PDB file of C-alpha atoms in Angstrom:
ATOM      1  CA  MET O 156     219.666  41.786 -22.998  1.00 94.00           C
ATOM      2  CA  ARG O 157     222.246  39.694 -24.751  1.00 94.00           C
ATOM      3  CA  ILE O 158     224.516  40.862 -27.542  1.00 94.00           C
ATOM      4  CA  GLY O 159     222.359  39.463 -30.352  1.00 94.00           C
ATOM      5  CA  GLU O 160     219.253  41.260 -29.104  1.00 95.00           C
ATOM      6  CA  LEU O 161     221.116  44.559 -28.701  1.00 96.00           C
ATOM      7  CA  ALA O 162     222.526  44.226 -32.222  1.00 96.00           C
ATOM      8  CA  GLU O 163     219.078  43.502 -33.630  1.00 96.00           C
ATOM      9  CA  ARG O 164     217.406  46.384 -31.793  1.00 96.00           C
ATOM     10  CA  ALA O 165     220.123  48.787 -32.915  1.00 96.00           C
ATOM     11  CA  GLY O 166     220.209  47.511 -36.491  1.00 95.00           C
ATOM     12  CA  THR O 167     223.851  46.504 -36.373  1.00 96.00           C
ATOM     13  CA  THR O 168     225.958  43.383 -35.973  1.00 96.00           C
ATOM     14  CA  THR O 169     227.386  41.606 -32.966  1.00 95.00           C
ATOM     15  CA  ARG O 170     230.801  42.044 -34.541  1.00 96.00           C
ATOM     16  CA  THR O 171     230.325  45.835 -34.483  1.00 96.00           C
ATOM     17  CA  LEU O 172     229.301  45.710 -30.834  1.00 96.00           C
ATOM     18  CA  ARG O 173     232.387  43.703 -29.923  1.00 95.00           C
ATOM     19  CA  TYR O 174     234.498  46.244 -31.822  1.00 96.00           C
ATOM     20  CA  TYR O 175     232.920  49.128 -29.902  1.00 96.00           C
ATOM     21  CA  GLU O 176     233.581  47.229 -26.689  1.00 95.00           C
ATOM     22  CA  ALA O 177     237.229  46.704 -27.666  1.00 96.00           C
ATOM     23  CA  ARG O 178     237.512  50.459 -28.326  1.00 96.00           C
ATOM     24  CA  GLY O 179     236.069  51.226 -24.879  1.00 95.00           C
ATOM     25  CA  LEU O 180     232.879  52.828 -26.147  1.00 96.00           C
ATOM     26  CA  LEU O 181     230.540  50.097 -25.012  1.00 95.00           C
ATOM     27  CA  HIS O 182     230.841  48.131 -21.768  1.00 93.00           C
ATOM     28  CA  ALA O 183     229.179  44.773 -21.302  1.00 91.00           C
ATOM     29  CA  GLU O 184     228.415  43.071 -18.058  1.00 92.00           C
ATOM     30  CA  ARG O 185     229.237  39.373 -18.035  1.00 92.00           C
ATOM     31  CA  THR O 186     227.072  36.576 -16.770  1.00 91.00           C
ATOM     32  CA  ALA O 187     228.507  33.710 -14.755  1.00 92.00           C
ATOM     33  CA  ASN O 188     228.994  31.722 -17.951  1.00 93.00           C
ATOM     34  CA  GLY O 189     230.710  34.659 -19.724  1.00 90.00           C
ATOM     35  CA  HIS O 190     227.881  35.932 -21.922  1.00 92.00           C
ATOM     36  CA  ARG O 191     227.739  39.666 -22.525  1.00 92.00           C
ATOM     37  CA  THR O 192     224.664  41.453 -21.224  1.00 94.00           C
ATOM     38  CA  TYR O 193     223.474  44.977 -21.916  1.00 95.00           C
ATOM     39  CA  ASP O 194     220.693  47.265 -20.759  1.00 94.00           C
ATOM     40  CA  GLU O 195     218.648  50.123 -22.198  1.00 94.00           C
ATOM     41  CA  ALA O 196     221.401  52.620 -21.359  1.00 94.00           C
ATOM     42  CA  ASP O 197     223.739  50.672 -23.644  1.00 95.00           C
ATOM     43  CA  LEU O 198     221.185  50.843 -26.441  1.00 96.00           C
ATOM     44  CA  ARG O 199     221.010  54.611 -25.922  1.00 95.00           C
ATOM     45  CA  LEU O 200     224.821  54.873 -26.134  1.00 96.00           C
ATOM     46  CA  LEU O 201     224.828  52.796 -29.271  1.00 96.00           C
ATOM     47  CA  ARG O 202     222.163  54.957 -30.908  1.00 96.00           C
ATOM     48  CA  GLN O 203     224.195  58.072 -30.065  1.00 97.00           C
ATOM     49  CA  ILE O 204     227.261  56.550 -31.727  1.00 97.00           C
ATOM     50  CA  GLN O 205     225.259  55.528 -34.808  1.00 97.00           C
ATOM     51  CA  MET O 206     223.669  58.967 -35.193  1.00 96.00           C
ATOM     52  CA  LEU O 207     227.015  60.731 -35.015  1.00 97.00           C
ATOM     53  CA  GLN O 208     228.561  58.328 -37.500  1.00 96.00           C
ATOM     54  CA  ARG O 209     225.696  58.988 -39.932  1.00 96.00           C
ATOM     55  CA  PHE O 210     226.645  62.673 -39.615  1.00 94.00           C
ATOM     56  CA  GLY O 211     230.208  61.798 -40.620  1.00 94.00           C
ATOM     57  CA  PHE O 212     231.881  61.678 -37.218  1.00 97.00           C
ATOM     58  CA  GLU O 213     234.787  59.280 -36.811  1.00 96.00           C
ATOM     59  CA  LEU O 214     234.292  56.628 -34.169  1.00 96.00           C
ATOM     60  CA  GLU O 215     236.776  58.250 -31.790  1.00 96.00           C
ATOM     61  CA  GLU O 216     234.935  61.573 -32.105  1.00 97.00           C
ATOM     62  CA  THR O 217     231.885  59.941 -30.531  1.00 97.00           C
ATOM     63  CA  ARG O 218     233.719  59.239 -27.256  1.00 97.00           C
ATOM     64  CA  PRO O 219     232.881  62.548 -25.495  1.00 98.00           C
ATOM     65  CA  PHE O 220     229.192  62.068 -26.304  1.00 97.00           C
ATOM     66  CA  VAL O 221     229.243  58.519 -24.929  1.00 97.00           C
ATOM     67  CA  GLU O 222     231.054  59.664 -21.786  1.00 97.00           C
ATOM     68  CA  CYS O 223     228.533  62.460 -21.334  1.00 97.00           C
ATOM     69  CA  LEU O 224     225.655  59.972 -21.438  1.00 96.00           C
ATOM     70  CA  ARG O 225     227.496  57.625 -19.077  1.00 95.00           C
ATOM     71  CA  ALA O 226     227.900  60.520 -16.639  1.00 95.00           C
ATOM     72  CA  GLY O 227     224.109  60.671 -16.412  1.00 94.00           C
ATOM     73  CA  HIS O 228     223.379  63.664 -18.604  1.00 96.00           C
ATOM     74  CA  PRO O 229     220.098  63.627 -20.509  1.00 93.00           C
ATOM     75  CA  ALA O 230     221.836  64.042 -23.871  1.00 96.00           C
ATOM     76  CA  GLY O 231     225.242  63.150 -25.237  1.00 95.00           C
ATOM     77  CA  ASP O 232     225.879  66.734 -26.253  1.00 95.00           C
ATOM     78  CA  ALA O 233     225.155  68.249 -22.831  1.00 95.00           C
ATOM     79  CA  CYS O 234     228.854  68.373 -21.880  1.00 97.00           C
ATOM     80  CA  PRO O 235     231.591  70.865 -22.826  1.00 97.00           C
ATOM     81  CA  ALA O 236     233.760  68.161 -24.442  1.00 97.00           C
ATOM     82  CA  SER O 237     230.911  67.195 -26.784  1.00 97.00           C
ATOM     83  CA  LEU O 238     230.347  70.821 -27.743  1.00 97.00           C
ATOM     84  CA  GLN O 239     234.041  71.138 -28.563  1.00 98.00           C
ATOM     85  CA  VAL O 240     233.770  68.155 -30.901  1.00 97.00           C
ATOM     86  CA  TYR O 241     230.800  69.823 -32.610  1.00 97.00           C
ATOM     87  CA  ARG O 242     232.866  73.005 -33.057  1.00 97.00           C
ATOM     88  CA  ARG O 243     235.796  71.074 -34.542  1.00 97.00           C
ATOM     89  CA  LYS O 244     233.488  69.160 -36.884  1.00 97.00           C
ATOM     90  CA  LEU O 245     231.813  72.376 -38.055  1.00 97.00           C
ATOM     91  CA  ALA O 246     235.218  73.952 -38.728  1.00 97.00           C
ATOM     92  CA  GLU O 247     236.202  70.835 -40.692  1.00 96.00           C
ATOM     93  CA  LEU O 248     232.973  70.967 -42.681  1.00 95.00           C
ATOM     94  CA  ASP O 249     233.404  74.693 -43.374  1.00 97.00           C
ATOM     95  CA  ALA O 250     236.911  74.033 -44.700  1.00 96.00           C
ATOM     96  CA  CYS O 251     235.594  71.240 -46.938  1.00 96.00           C
ATOM     97  CA  ILE O 252     232.795  73.456 -48.227  1.00 96.00           C
ATOM     98  CA  ALA O 253     235.244  76.273 -48.967  1.00 96.00           C
ATOM     99  CA  GLN O 254     237.496  73.856 -50.836  1.00 97.00           C
ATOM    100  CA  LEU O 255     234.523  72.527 -52.819  1.00 96.00           C
ATOM    101  CA  HIS O 256     233.483  76.082 -53.727  1.00 97.00           C
ATOM    102  CA  GLU O 257     237.014  76.789 -54.940  1.00 96.00           C
ATOM    103  CA  VAL O 258     237.120  73.613 -57.026  1.00 96.00           C
ATOM    104  CA  ARG O 259     233.652  74.364 -58.406  1.00 96.00           C
ATOM    105  CA  GLN O 260     234.824  77.845 -59.444  1.00 97.00           C
ATOM    106  CA  GLN O 261     237.893  76.379 -61.162  1.00 97.00           C
ATOM    107  CA  VAL O 262     235.818  73.805 -63.034  1.00 97.00           C
ATOM    108  CA  GLY O 263     233.314  76.498 -64.026  1.00 96.00           C
ATOM    109  CA  ASP O 264     236.137  78.743 -65.284  1.00 96.00           C
ATOM    110  CA  GLN O 265     237.638  75.850 -67.256  1.00 97.00           C
ATOM    111  CA  LEU O 266     234.244  75.059 -68.775  1.00 97.00           C
ATOM    112  CA  ALA O 267     233.810  78.693 -69.830  1.00 95.00           C
ATOM    113  CA  ARG O 268     237.278  78.714 -71.448  1.00 95.00           C
ATOM    114  CA  ALA O 269     236.573  75.435 -73.244  1.00 95.00           C
ATOM    115  CA  GLU O 270     233.206  76.645 -74.522  1.00 94.00           C
ATOM    116  CA  GLU O 271     234.765  79.914 -75.700  1.00 93.00           C
ATOM    117  CA  ALA O 272     237.542  78.044 -77.514  1.00 92.00           C
ATOM    118  CA  MET O 273     235.027  75.737 -79.115  1.00 92.00           C
ATOM    119  CA  HIS O 274     232.937  78.699 -80.220  1.00 89.00           C
ATOM    120  CA  GLU O 275     235.998  80.407 -81.701  1.00 88.00           C
ATOM    121  CA  LEU O 276     236.838  77.292 -83.720  1.00 88.00           C
ATOM    122  CA  ALA O 277     233.333  77.107 -85.118  1.00 81.00           C
ATOM    123  CA  THR O 278     232.978  80.837 -85.780  1.00 66.00           C
ATOM    124  CA  PRO O 279     235.388  81.391 -88.713  1.00 60.00           C
ATOM    125  CA  ALA O 280     233.507  78.976 -90.945  1.00 55.00           C
ATOM    126  CA  THR O 281     230.217  80.802 -90.556  1.00 54.00           C
ATOM    127  CA  GLU O 282     231.195  84.460 -90.219  1.00 56.00           C
ATOM    128  CA  PRO O 283     231.579  86.726 -93.226  1.00 59.00           C
ATOM    129  CA  GLY O 284     235.200  86.914 -94.103  1.00 56.00           C
ATOM    130  CA  GLY O 285     235.776  83.449 -92.752  1.00 54.00           C
ATOM    131  CA  PRO O 286     237.587  80.717 -94.681  1.00 55.00           C
ATOM    132  CA  GLU O 287     234.853  80.374 -97.322  1.00 57.00           C
ATOM    133  CA  ALA O 288     235.082  84.068 -98.195  1.00 55.00           C
ATOM    134  CA  SER O 289     238.847  84.314 -98.176  1.00 55.00           C
ATOM    135  CA  PRO O 290     240.559  85.176-101.465  1.00 55.00           C
ATOM    136  CA  ARG O 291     241.291  82.279-103.698  1.00 59.00           C
ATOM    137  CA  CYS O 292     244.131  81.889-106.047  1.00 54.00           C
ATOM    138  CA  GLU O 293     242.688  80.838-109.349  1.00 59.00           C
ATOM    139  CA  LEU O 294     244.727  80.251-112.452  1.00 56.00           C
ATOM    140  CA  THR O 295     243.342  82.012-115.456  1.00 57.00           C
ATOM    141  CA  HIS O 296     244.597  82.053-118.935  1.00 56.00           C
ATOM    142  CA  ALA O 297     247.145  84.742-118.873  1.00 53.00           C
ATOM    143  CA  SER O 298     247.784  86.723-121.887  1.00 54.00           C
ATOM    144  CA  PRO O 299     251.235  86.242-123.391  1.00 53.00           C
ATOM    145  CA  MET O 300     253.768  88.768-122.395  1.00 52.00           C
ATOM    146  CA  ARG O 301     254.647  91.280-124.897  1.00 46.00           C
TER     147      ARG O 301
END
């Protein structure tokens, strides 16, 4: 199949395919007149790359999966190098999750402090002994000193 058909079947652009080729992830055969041609194996490689990118993998992280498929394995994650990439990605995700939990805790703590401060500002006006009940200095007619 030609580049336009591969792009259409994979739901991508010819520009993306040329980029993948330039990065060494996709290899095209060339016809006598220089047109790129691909086969079903190339579509499979492309789908592997797309799936991993949807999961958040960087393009370079897809390389071991592509190489595993090119080596004839039934799946891109059937090779030790691919499994190592999975392990690194999981460690990266765990670190991000831990950081998000920490930030969430800090935001929750700040919210609790802000709500408490807001409650304390509102409380004196409504509690007995608050500003309305505080002693007032009123001038009364004082009796003359004797």
